[in-house]
Coordinates of C-alpha atoms in Angstrom, one line a residue:
Chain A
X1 CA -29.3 -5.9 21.2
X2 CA -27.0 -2.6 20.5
X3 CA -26.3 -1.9 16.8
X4 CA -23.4 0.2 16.6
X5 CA -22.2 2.2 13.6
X6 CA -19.0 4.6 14.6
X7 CA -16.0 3.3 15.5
X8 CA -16.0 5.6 18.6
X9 CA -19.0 4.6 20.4
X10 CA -18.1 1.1 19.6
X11 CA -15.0 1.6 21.4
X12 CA -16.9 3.3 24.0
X13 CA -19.3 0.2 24.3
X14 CA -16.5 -2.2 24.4
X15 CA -14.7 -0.3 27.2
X16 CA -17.9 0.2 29.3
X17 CA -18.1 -3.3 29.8
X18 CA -14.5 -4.5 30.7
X19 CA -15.0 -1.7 33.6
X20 CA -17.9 -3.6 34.2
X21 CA -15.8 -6.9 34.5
X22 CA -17.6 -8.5 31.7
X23 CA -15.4 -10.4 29.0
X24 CA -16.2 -9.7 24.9
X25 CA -16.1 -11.8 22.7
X26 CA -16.1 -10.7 19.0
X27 CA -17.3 -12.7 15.5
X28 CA -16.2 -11.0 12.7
X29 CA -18.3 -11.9 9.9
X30 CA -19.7 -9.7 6.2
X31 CA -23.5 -10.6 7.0
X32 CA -25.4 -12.7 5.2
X33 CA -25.9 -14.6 8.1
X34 CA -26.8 -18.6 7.6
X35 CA -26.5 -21.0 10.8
X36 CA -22.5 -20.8 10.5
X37 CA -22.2 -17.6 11.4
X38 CA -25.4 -18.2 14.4
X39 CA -23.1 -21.4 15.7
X40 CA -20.1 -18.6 16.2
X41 CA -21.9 -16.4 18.4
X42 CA -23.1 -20.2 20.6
X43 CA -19.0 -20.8 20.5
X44 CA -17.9 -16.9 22.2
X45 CA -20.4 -17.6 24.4
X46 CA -18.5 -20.8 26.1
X47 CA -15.7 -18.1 26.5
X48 CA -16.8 -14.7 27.2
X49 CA -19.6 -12.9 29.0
X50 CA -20.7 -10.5 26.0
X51 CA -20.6 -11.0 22.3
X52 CA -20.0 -8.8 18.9
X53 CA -20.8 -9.2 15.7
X54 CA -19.7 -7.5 13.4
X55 CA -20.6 -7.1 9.6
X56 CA -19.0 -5.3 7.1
X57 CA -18.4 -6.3 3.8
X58 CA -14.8 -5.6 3.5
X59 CA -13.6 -4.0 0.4
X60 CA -10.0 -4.7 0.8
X61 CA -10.6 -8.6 0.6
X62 CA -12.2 -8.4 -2.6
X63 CA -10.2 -8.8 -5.8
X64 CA -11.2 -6.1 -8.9
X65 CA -13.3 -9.3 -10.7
X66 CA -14.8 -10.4 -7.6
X67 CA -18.2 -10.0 -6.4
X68 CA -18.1 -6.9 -3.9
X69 CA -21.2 -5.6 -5.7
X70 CA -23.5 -7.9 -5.5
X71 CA -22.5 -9.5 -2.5
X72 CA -25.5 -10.1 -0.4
X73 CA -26.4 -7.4 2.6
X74 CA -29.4 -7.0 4.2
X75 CA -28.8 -5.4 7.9
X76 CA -32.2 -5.8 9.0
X77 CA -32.0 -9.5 8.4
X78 CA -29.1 -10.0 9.9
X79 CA -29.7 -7.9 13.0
X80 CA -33.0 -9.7 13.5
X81 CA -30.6 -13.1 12.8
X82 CA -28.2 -12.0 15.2
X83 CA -30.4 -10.9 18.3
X84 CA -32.1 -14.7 18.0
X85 CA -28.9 -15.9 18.5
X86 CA -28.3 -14.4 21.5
X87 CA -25.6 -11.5 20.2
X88 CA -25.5 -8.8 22.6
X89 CA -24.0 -5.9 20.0
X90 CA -23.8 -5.9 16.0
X91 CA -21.0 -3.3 14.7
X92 CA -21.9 -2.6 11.4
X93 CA -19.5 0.0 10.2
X94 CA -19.6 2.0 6.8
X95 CA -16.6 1.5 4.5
X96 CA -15.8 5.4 4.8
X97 CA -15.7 4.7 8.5
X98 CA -13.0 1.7 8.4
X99 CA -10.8 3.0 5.3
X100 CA -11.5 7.1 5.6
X101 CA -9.8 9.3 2.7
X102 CA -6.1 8.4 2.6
X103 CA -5.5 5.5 4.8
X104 CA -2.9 3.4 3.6
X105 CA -1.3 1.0 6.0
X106 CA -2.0 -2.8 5.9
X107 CA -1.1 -6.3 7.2
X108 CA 1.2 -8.2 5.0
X109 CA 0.9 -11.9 5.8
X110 CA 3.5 -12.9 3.9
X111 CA 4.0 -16.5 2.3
X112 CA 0.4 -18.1 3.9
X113 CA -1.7 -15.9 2.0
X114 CA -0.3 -17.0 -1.5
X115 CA -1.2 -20.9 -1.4
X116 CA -4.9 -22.0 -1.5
X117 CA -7.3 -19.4 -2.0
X118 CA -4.8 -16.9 -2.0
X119 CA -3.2 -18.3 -5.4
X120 CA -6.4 -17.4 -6.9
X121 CA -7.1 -13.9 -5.0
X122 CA -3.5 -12.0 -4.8
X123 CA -3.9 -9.5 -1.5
X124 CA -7.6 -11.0 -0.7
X125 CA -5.9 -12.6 3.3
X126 CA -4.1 -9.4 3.1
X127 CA -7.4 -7.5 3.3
X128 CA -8.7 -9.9 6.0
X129 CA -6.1 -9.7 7.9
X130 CA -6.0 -6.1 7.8
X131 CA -9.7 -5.9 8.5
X132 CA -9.6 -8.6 11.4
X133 CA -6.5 -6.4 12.9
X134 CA -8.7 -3.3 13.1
X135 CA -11.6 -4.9 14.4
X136 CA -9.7 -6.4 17.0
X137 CA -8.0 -2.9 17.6
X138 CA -11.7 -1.4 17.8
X139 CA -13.7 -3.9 19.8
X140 CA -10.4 -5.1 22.1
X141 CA -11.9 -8.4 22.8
X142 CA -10.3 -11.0 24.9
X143 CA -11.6 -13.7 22.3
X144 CA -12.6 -13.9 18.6
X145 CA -14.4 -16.9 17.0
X146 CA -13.7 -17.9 13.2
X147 CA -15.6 -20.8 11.4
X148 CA -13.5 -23.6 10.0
X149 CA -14.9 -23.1 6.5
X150 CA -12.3 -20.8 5.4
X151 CA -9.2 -22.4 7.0
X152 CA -7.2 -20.7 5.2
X153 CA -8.7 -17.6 6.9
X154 CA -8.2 -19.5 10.3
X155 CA -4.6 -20.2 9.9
X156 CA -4.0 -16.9 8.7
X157 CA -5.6 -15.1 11.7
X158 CA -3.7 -17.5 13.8
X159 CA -0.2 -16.2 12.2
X160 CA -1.2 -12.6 12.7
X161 CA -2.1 -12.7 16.3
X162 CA 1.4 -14.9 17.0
X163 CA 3.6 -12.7 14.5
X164 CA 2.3 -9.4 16.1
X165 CA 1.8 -10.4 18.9
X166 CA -2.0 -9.8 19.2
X167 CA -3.6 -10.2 23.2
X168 CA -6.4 -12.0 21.4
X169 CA -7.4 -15.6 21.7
X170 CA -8.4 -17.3 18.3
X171 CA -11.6 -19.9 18.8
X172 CA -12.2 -21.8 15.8
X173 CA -15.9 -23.5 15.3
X174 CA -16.5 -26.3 12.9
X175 CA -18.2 -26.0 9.3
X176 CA -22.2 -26.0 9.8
X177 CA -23.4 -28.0 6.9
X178 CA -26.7 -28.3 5.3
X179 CA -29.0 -31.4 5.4
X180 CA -27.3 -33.3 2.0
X181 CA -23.7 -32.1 3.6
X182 CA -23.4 -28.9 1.4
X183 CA -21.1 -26.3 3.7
X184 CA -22.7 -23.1 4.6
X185 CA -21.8 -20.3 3.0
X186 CA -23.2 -16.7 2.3
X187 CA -22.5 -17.4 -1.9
X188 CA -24.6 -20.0 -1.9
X189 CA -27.6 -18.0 -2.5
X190 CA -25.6 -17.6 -6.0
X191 CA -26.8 -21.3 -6.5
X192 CA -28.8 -22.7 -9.6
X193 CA -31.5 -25.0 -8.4
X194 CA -29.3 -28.0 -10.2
X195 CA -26.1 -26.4 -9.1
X196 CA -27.9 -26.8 -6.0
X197 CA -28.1 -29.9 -5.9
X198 CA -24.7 -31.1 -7.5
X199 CA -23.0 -29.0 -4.8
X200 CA -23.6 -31.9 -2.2
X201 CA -20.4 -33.7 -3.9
X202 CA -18.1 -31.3 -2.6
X203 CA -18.7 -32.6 1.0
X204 CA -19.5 -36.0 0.1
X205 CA -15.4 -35.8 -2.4
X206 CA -14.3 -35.1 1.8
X207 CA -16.1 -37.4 3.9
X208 CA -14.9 -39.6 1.2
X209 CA -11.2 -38.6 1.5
X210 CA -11.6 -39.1 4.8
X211 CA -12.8 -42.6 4.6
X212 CA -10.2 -43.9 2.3
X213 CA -7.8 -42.3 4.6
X214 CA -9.2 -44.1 7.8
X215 CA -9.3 -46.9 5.4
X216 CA -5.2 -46.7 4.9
X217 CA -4.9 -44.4 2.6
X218 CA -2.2 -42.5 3.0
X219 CA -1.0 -41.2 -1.0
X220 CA -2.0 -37.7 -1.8
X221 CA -1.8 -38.1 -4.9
X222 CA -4.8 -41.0 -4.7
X223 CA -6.8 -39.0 -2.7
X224 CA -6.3 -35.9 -4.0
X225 CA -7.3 -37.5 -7.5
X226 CA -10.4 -38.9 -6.2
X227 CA -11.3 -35.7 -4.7
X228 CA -11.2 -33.8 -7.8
X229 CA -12.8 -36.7 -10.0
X230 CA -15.6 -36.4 -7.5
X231 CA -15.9 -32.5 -8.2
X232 CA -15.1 -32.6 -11.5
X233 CA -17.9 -35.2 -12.2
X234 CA -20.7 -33.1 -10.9
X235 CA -20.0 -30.6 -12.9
X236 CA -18.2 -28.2 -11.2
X237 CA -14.9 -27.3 -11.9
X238 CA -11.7 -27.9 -9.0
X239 CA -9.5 -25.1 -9.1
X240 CA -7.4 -27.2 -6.1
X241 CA -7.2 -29.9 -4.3
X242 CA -4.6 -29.5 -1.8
X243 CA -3.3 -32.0 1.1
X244 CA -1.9 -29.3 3.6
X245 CA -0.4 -28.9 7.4
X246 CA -3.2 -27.2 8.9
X247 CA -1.6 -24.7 10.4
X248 CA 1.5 -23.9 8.1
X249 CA -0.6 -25.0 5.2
X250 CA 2.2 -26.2 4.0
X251 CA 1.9 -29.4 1.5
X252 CA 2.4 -32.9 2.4
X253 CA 4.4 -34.2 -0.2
X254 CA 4.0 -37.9 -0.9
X255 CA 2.5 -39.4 1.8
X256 CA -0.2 -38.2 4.8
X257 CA 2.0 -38.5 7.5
X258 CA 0.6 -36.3 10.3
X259 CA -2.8 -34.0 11.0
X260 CA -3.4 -33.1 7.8
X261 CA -6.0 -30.2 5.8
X262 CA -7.8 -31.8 3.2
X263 CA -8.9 -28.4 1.0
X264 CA -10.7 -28.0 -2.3
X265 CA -12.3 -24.8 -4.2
X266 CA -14.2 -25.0 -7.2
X267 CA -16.6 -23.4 -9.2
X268 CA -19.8 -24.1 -10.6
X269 CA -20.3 -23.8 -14.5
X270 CA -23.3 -21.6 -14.6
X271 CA -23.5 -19.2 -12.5
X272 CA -19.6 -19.3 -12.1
X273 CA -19.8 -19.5 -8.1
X274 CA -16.7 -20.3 -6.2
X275 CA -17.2 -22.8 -3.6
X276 CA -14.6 -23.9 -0.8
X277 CA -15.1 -26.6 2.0
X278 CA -12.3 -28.5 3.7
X279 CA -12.0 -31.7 6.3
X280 CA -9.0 -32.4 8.9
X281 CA -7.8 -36.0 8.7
X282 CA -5.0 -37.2 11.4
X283 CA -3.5 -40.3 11.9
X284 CA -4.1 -40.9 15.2
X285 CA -7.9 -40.7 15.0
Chain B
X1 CA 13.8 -0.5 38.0
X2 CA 12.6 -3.9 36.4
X3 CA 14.5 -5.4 33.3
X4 CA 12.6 -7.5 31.4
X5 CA 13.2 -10.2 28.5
X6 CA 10.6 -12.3 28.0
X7 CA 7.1 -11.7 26.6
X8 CA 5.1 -13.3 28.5
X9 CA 6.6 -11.6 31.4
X10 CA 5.9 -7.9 29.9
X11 CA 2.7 -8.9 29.3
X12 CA 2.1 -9.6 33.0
X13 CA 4.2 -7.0 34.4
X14 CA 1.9 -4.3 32.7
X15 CA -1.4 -6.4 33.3
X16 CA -0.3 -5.8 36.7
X17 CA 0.3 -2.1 36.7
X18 CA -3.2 -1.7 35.0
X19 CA -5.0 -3.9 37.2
X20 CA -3.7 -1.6 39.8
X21 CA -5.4 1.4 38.1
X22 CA -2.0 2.5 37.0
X23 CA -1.3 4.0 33.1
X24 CA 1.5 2.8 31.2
X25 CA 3.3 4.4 28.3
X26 CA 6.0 3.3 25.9
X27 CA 8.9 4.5 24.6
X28 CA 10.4 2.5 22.1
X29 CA 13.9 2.6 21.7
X30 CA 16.9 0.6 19.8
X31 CA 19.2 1.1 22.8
X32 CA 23.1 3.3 22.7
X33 CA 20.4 6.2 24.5
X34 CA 21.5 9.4 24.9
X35 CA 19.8 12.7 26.0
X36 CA 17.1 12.6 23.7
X37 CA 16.2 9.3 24.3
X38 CA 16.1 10.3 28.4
X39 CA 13.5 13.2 27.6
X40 CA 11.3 11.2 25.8
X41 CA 10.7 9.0 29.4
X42 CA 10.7 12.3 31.2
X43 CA 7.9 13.3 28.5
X44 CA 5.9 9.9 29.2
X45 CA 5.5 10.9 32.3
X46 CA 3.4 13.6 31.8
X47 CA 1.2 11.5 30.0
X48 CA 1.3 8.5 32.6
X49 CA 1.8 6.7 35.8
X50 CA 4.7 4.2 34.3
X51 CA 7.1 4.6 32.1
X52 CA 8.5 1.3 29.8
X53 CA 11.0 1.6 27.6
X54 CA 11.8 -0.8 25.0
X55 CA 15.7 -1.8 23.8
X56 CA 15.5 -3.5 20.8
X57 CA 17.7 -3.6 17.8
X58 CA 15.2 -4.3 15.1
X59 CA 16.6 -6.3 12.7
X60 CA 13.5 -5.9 10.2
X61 CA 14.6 -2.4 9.5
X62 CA 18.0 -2.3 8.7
X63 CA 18.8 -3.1 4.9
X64 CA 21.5 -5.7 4.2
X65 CA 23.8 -3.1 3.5
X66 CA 23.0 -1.2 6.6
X67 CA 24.7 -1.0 10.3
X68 CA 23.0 -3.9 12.0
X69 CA 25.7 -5.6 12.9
X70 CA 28.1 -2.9 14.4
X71 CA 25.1 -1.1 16.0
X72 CA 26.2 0.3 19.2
X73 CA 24.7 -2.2 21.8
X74 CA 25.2 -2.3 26.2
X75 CA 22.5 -3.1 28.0
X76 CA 23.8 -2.3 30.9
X77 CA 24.6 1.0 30.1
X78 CA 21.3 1.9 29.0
X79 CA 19.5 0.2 32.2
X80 CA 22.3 2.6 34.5
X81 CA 20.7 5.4 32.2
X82 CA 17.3 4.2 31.9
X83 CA 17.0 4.2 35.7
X84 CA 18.6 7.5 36.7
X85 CA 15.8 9.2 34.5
X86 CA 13.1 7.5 36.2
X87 CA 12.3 5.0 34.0
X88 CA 9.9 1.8 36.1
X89 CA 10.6 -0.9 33.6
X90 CA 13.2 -1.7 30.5
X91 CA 11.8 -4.8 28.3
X92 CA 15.2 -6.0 26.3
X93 CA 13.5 -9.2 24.2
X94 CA 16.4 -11.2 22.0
X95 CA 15.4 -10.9 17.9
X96 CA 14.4 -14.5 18.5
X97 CA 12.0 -13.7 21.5
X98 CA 10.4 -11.0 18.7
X99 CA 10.8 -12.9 15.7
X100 CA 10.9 -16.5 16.4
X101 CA 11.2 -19.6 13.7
X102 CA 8.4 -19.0 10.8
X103 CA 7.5 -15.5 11.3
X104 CA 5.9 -14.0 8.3
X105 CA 3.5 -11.5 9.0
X106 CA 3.9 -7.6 9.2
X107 CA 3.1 -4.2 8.6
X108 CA 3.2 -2.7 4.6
X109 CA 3.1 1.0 5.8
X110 CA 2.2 2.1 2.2
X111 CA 3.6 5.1 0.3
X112 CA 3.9 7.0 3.2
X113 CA 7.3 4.7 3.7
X114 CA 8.7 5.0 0.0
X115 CA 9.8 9.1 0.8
X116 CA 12.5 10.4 2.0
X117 CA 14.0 8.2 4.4
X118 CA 12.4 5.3 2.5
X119 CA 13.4 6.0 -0.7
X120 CA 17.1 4.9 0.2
X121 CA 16.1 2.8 2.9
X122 CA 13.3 -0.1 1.1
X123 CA 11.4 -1.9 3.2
X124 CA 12.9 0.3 6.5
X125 CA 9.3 1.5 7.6
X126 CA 7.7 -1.3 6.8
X127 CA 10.4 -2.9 10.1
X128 CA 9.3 0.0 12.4
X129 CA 5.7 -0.3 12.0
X130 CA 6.1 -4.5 12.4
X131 CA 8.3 -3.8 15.6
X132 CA 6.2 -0.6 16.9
X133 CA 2.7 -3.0 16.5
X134 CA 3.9 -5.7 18.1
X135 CA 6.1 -3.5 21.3
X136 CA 2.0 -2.1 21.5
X137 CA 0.3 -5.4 21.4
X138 CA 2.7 -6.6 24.1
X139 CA 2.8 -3.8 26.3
X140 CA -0.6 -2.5 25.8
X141 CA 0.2 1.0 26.4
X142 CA -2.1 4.2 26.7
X143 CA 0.5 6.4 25.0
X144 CA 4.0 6.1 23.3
X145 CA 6.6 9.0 22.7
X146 CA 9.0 9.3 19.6
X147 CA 11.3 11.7 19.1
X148 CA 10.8 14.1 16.7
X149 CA 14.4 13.9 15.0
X150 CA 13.0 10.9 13.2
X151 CA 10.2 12.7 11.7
X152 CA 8.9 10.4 9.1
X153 CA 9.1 7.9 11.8
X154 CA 6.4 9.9 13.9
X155 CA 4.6 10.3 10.3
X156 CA 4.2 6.7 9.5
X157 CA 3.1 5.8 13.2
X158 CA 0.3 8.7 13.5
X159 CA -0.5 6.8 10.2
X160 CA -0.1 2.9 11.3
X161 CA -1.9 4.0 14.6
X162 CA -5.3 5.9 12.8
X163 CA -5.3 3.2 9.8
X164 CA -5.3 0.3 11.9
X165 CA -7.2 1.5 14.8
X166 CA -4.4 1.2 17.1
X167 CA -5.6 2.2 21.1
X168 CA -3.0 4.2 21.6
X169 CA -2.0 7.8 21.6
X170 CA 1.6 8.5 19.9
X171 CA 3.0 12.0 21.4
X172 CA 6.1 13.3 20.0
X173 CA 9.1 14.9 21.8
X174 CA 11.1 17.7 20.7
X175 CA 14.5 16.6 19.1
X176 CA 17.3 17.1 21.9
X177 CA 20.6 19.2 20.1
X178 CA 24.1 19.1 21.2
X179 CA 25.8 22.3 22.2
X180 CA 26.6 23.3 18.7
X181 CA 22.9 21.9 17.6
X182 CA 23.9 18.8 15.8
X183 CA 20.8 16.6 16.6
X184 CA 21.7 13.7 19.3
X185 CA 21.9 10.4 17.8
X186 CA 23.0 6.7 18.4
X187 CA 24.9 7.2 15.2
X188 CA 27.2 10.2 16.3
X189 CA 29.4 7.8 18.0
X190 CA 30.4 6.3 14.2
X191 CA 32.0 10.1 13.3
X192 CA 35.2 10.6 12.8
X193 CA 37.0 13.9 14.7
X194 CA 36.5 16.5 11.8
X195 CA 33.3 14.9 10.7
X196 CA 31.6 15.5 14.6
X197 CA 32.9 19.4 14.0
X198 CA 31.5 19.9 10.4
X199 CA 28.6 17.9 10.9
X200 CA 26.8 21.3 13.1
X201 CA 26.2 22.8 9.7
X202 CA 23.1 20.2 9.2
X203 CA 21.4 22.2 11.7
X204 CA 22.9 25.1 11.2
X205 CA 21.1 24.4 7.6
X206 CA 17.8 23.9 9.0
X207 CA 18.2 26.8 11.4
X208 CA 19.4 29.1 8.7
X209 CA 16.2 28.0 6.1
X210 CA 13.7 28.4 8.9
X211 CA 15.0 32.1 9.5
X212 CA 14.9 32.6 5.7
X213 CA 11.4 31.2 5.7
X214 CA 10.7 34.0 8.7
X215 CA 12.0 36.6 6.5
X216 CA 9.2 35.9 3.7
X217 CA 11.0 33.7 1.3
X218 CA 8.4 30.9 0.4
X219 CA 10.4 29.0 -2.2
X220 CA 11.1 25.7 -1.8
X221 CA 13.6 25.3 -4.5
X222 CA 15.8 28.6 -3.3
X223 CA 15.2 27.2 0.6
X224 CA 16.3 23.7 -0.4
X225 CA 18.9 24.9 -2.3
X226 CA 20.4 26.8 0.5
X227 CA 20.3 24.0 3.0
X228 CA 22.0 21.3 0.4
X229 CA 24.9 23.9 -0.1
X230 CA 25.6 24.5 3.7
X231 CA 25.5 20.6 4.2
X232 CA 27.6 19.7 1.0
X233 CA 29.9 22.9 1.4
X234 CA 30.6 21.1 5.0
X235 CA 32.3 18.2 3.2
X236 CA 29.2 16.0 3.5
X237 CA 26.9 14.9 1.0
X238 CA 23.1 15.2 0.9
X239 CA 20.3 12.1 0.1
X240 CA 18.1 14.7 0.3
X241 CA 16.5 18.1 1.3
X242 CA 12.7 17.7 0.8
X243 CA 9.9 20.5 2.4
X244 CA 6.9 18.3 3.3
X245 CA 3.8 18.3 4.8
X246 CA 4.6 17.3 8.2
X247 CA 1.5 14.6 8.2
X248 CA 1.1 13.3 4.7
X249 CA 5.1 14.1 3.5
X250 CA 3.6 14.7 0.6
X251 CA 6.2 17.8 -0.9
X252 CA 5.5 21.3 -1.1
X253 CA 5.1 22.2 -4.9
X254 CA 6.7 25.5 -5.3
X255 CA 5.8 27.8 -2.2
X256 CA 5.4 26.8 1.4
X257 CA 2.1 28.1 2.3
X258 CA 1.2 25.9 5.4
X259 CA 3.2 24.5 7.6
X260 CA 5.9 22.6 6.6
X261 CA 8.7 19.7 7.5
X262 CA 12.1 20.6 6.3
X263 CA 13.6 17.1 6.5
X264 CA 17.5 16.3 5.6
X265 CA 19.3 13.4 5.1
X266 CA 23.4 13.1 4.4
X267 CA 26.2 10.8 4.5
X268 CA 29.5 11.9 6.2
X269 CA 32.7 11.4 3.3
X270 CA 34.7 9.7 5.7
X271 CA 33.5 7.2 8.1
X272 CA 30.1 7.0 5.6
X273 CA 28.0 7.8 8.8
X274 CA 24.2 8.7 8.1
X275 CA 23.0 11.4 9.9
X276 CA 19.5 13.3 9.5
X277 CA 17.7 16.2 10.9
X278 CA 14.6 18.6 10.4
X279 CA 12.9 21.4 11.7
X280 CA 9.0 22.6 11.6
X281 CA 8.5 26.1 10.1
X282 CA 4.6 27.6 10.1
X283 CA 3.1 30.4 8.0
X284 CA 1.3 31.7 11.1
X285 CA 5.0 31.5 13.6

């Protein structure tokens, strides 16, 4: 497996092998791997003849209070991670390379980067969307693979690569959860053994939602309360519950009539982690 | 010559030509062309096989108070003209081809865009970049060429293309000057009689500070002041006269001692046309 570092020769590598006829796939992703990110590379497989992961821990999406610092890295790991997997090139970039000395352009995604997360984190889809555009500017691949963890993220990308016009195809892979349910995530390292634990009630507030749904559900407001009492009672604390379009994210109002985004965040009380996981309900299923 | 209005269809017409091993570069255009618009597709062609050039009136970048609406506008014309100057291909997409129902997302260009032109003209630069990004992601072009009239045009572009990792190479061409050197223009075509004779004296202006500059004056405030009172002594009234560097627009303090943009902007008292021009001086010309 190559491990690239300069934007150049990454270019380089990517251009070598479309001459060579081969397709490239790319997963963006900050490290940290866990089996999410592994079941990405599995997914640009089914669509392209070479992969790239890359992993840089993007400034730009981090808010001033967030947790840039401490977020995990660990190259090694995730090269070793990445080459069991299959991944045929790891672009791991240095901050100085992506955002040089006076750079100062961005993507602005406008209204879909304000709901959700992005009430919480003003300019954080912003910063992934600027980050994603570059990539895909760098590594010019004909598809890139996102997990459906941060659908927010998802929709997001999707409205960039329409908007601008982007000549790259968005593959989204479902959430990888652990054994009790508990969505993968890089934070949750950040964990408390009994935070740990508790965590499991995110997924199980969503399978749940989804069950009262399929049930006949069809009241936000029911569900979304039930959600959040679910949350709320393992002691964590909701900071939404929100019954979207998945694609405009746009809120159902009363009633679930149509596909629909079931999306929480919360954090736990110790060690203050923020925790997202969502489900997709529709009526016809 | 091929006309083109659809997307999808530009994106297979140039799939086409590079599948044949042919290069393809871009000039970007809103249309009424004149000369200088025909040497920037004579200039592509130096650079590559076949030339495109876009006709697009960009609604993103005019202000509501601005020209949109009476912005000079026949396609046909421009094809006749596109064609005798050699031109392979004109894409002419509708504003809802480019920006159809629930577009949101777009390019925030940064200070770079809040200077000169921008400071009279919010949110202006912000349009170009959108419309540049997305005429590049369309066309996939190896090089682009802008005329060097609109100078902090070609500034924000170097700076959209570097920051965002943009594949292709932006050239600029020299700006093309009527016989009494007023710079060509869509916009000339708005002056009245007397305004089209007076208006020379911008370039006279910029002529006259650049032989100043040659004759060892180096400050900025007795060059700037010179230009404004040709320009407003001509019965037209300056935005600005800034000295900049040519890259960055970031002003010259108090002596030119590099090279250096000379970048004006004024407003004709009659029909309230805007018209701008510059000129490059160097230390070492």
């Amino acid at each position: 497996m190559k491990i690239i570092k300069s934007i150049v020769e990454m270019r380089e590598y990517a251009s070598a092998l479309k001459a060579d006829g081969k397709s490239v796939g790319l997963v963006p992703t900050m490290g940290a791997l866990h089996a999410g990110h592994l079941s990405l590379l599995a997914r640009v497989r089914d669509f392209c003849d070479k992969s790239v992961m890359s992993v840089f821990v993007n400034p730009t999406q981090f808010g001033p209070a967030e947790d840039f610092a401490k977020y995990p890295r660990d190259l090694g790991r995730d090269c070793g991670l990445a080459e069991s997997a299959g991944c045929d090139c790891v672009f791991a970039p240095s901050a100085e390379e992506m955002y040089p000395e006076g750079y100062g352009v961005g993507v602005s995604v406008g209204p879909i980067g304000d709901t959700l997360c992005g009430a919480a984190r003003p300019g954080h889809f912003n910063g992934v969307a600027t980050v994603v555009l570059k990539l895909f500017n760098i590594v010019s691949p004909q598809a890139a693979v996102f997990g459906a963890k941060d659908a927010q993220q998802v929709a997001v990308i999707k409205r960039v690569v329409a908007d601008l016009n982007v000549p790259v195809r968005v593959i989204t892979a479902p959430i990888v959860r652990e054994a009790d349910g508990l969505a993968m995530s890089s934070r949750n390292v950040y964990l408390t053994r009994p935070e740990r634990e508790r965590a499991a009630n995110i997924s199980k507030s969503l399978f749940e939602a989804k069950a009262l749904f399929e049930g006949g559900e069809q009241s936000v407001e029911r569900i979304k309360e039930r959600v959040a009492s679910i949350i709320n009672g393992a002691l964590m604390k909701t900071e939404y519950v929100e019954i979207v379009d998945p694609a405009s994210l746009r809120p159902f109002d009363k009633v679930i009539d149509g596909a629909a985004l079931i999306a929480v965040a919360c954090r736990t009380l110790e060690s203050k982690t923020r925790l997202i996981d969502n489900i997709v309900v529709d009526c016809l299923h």
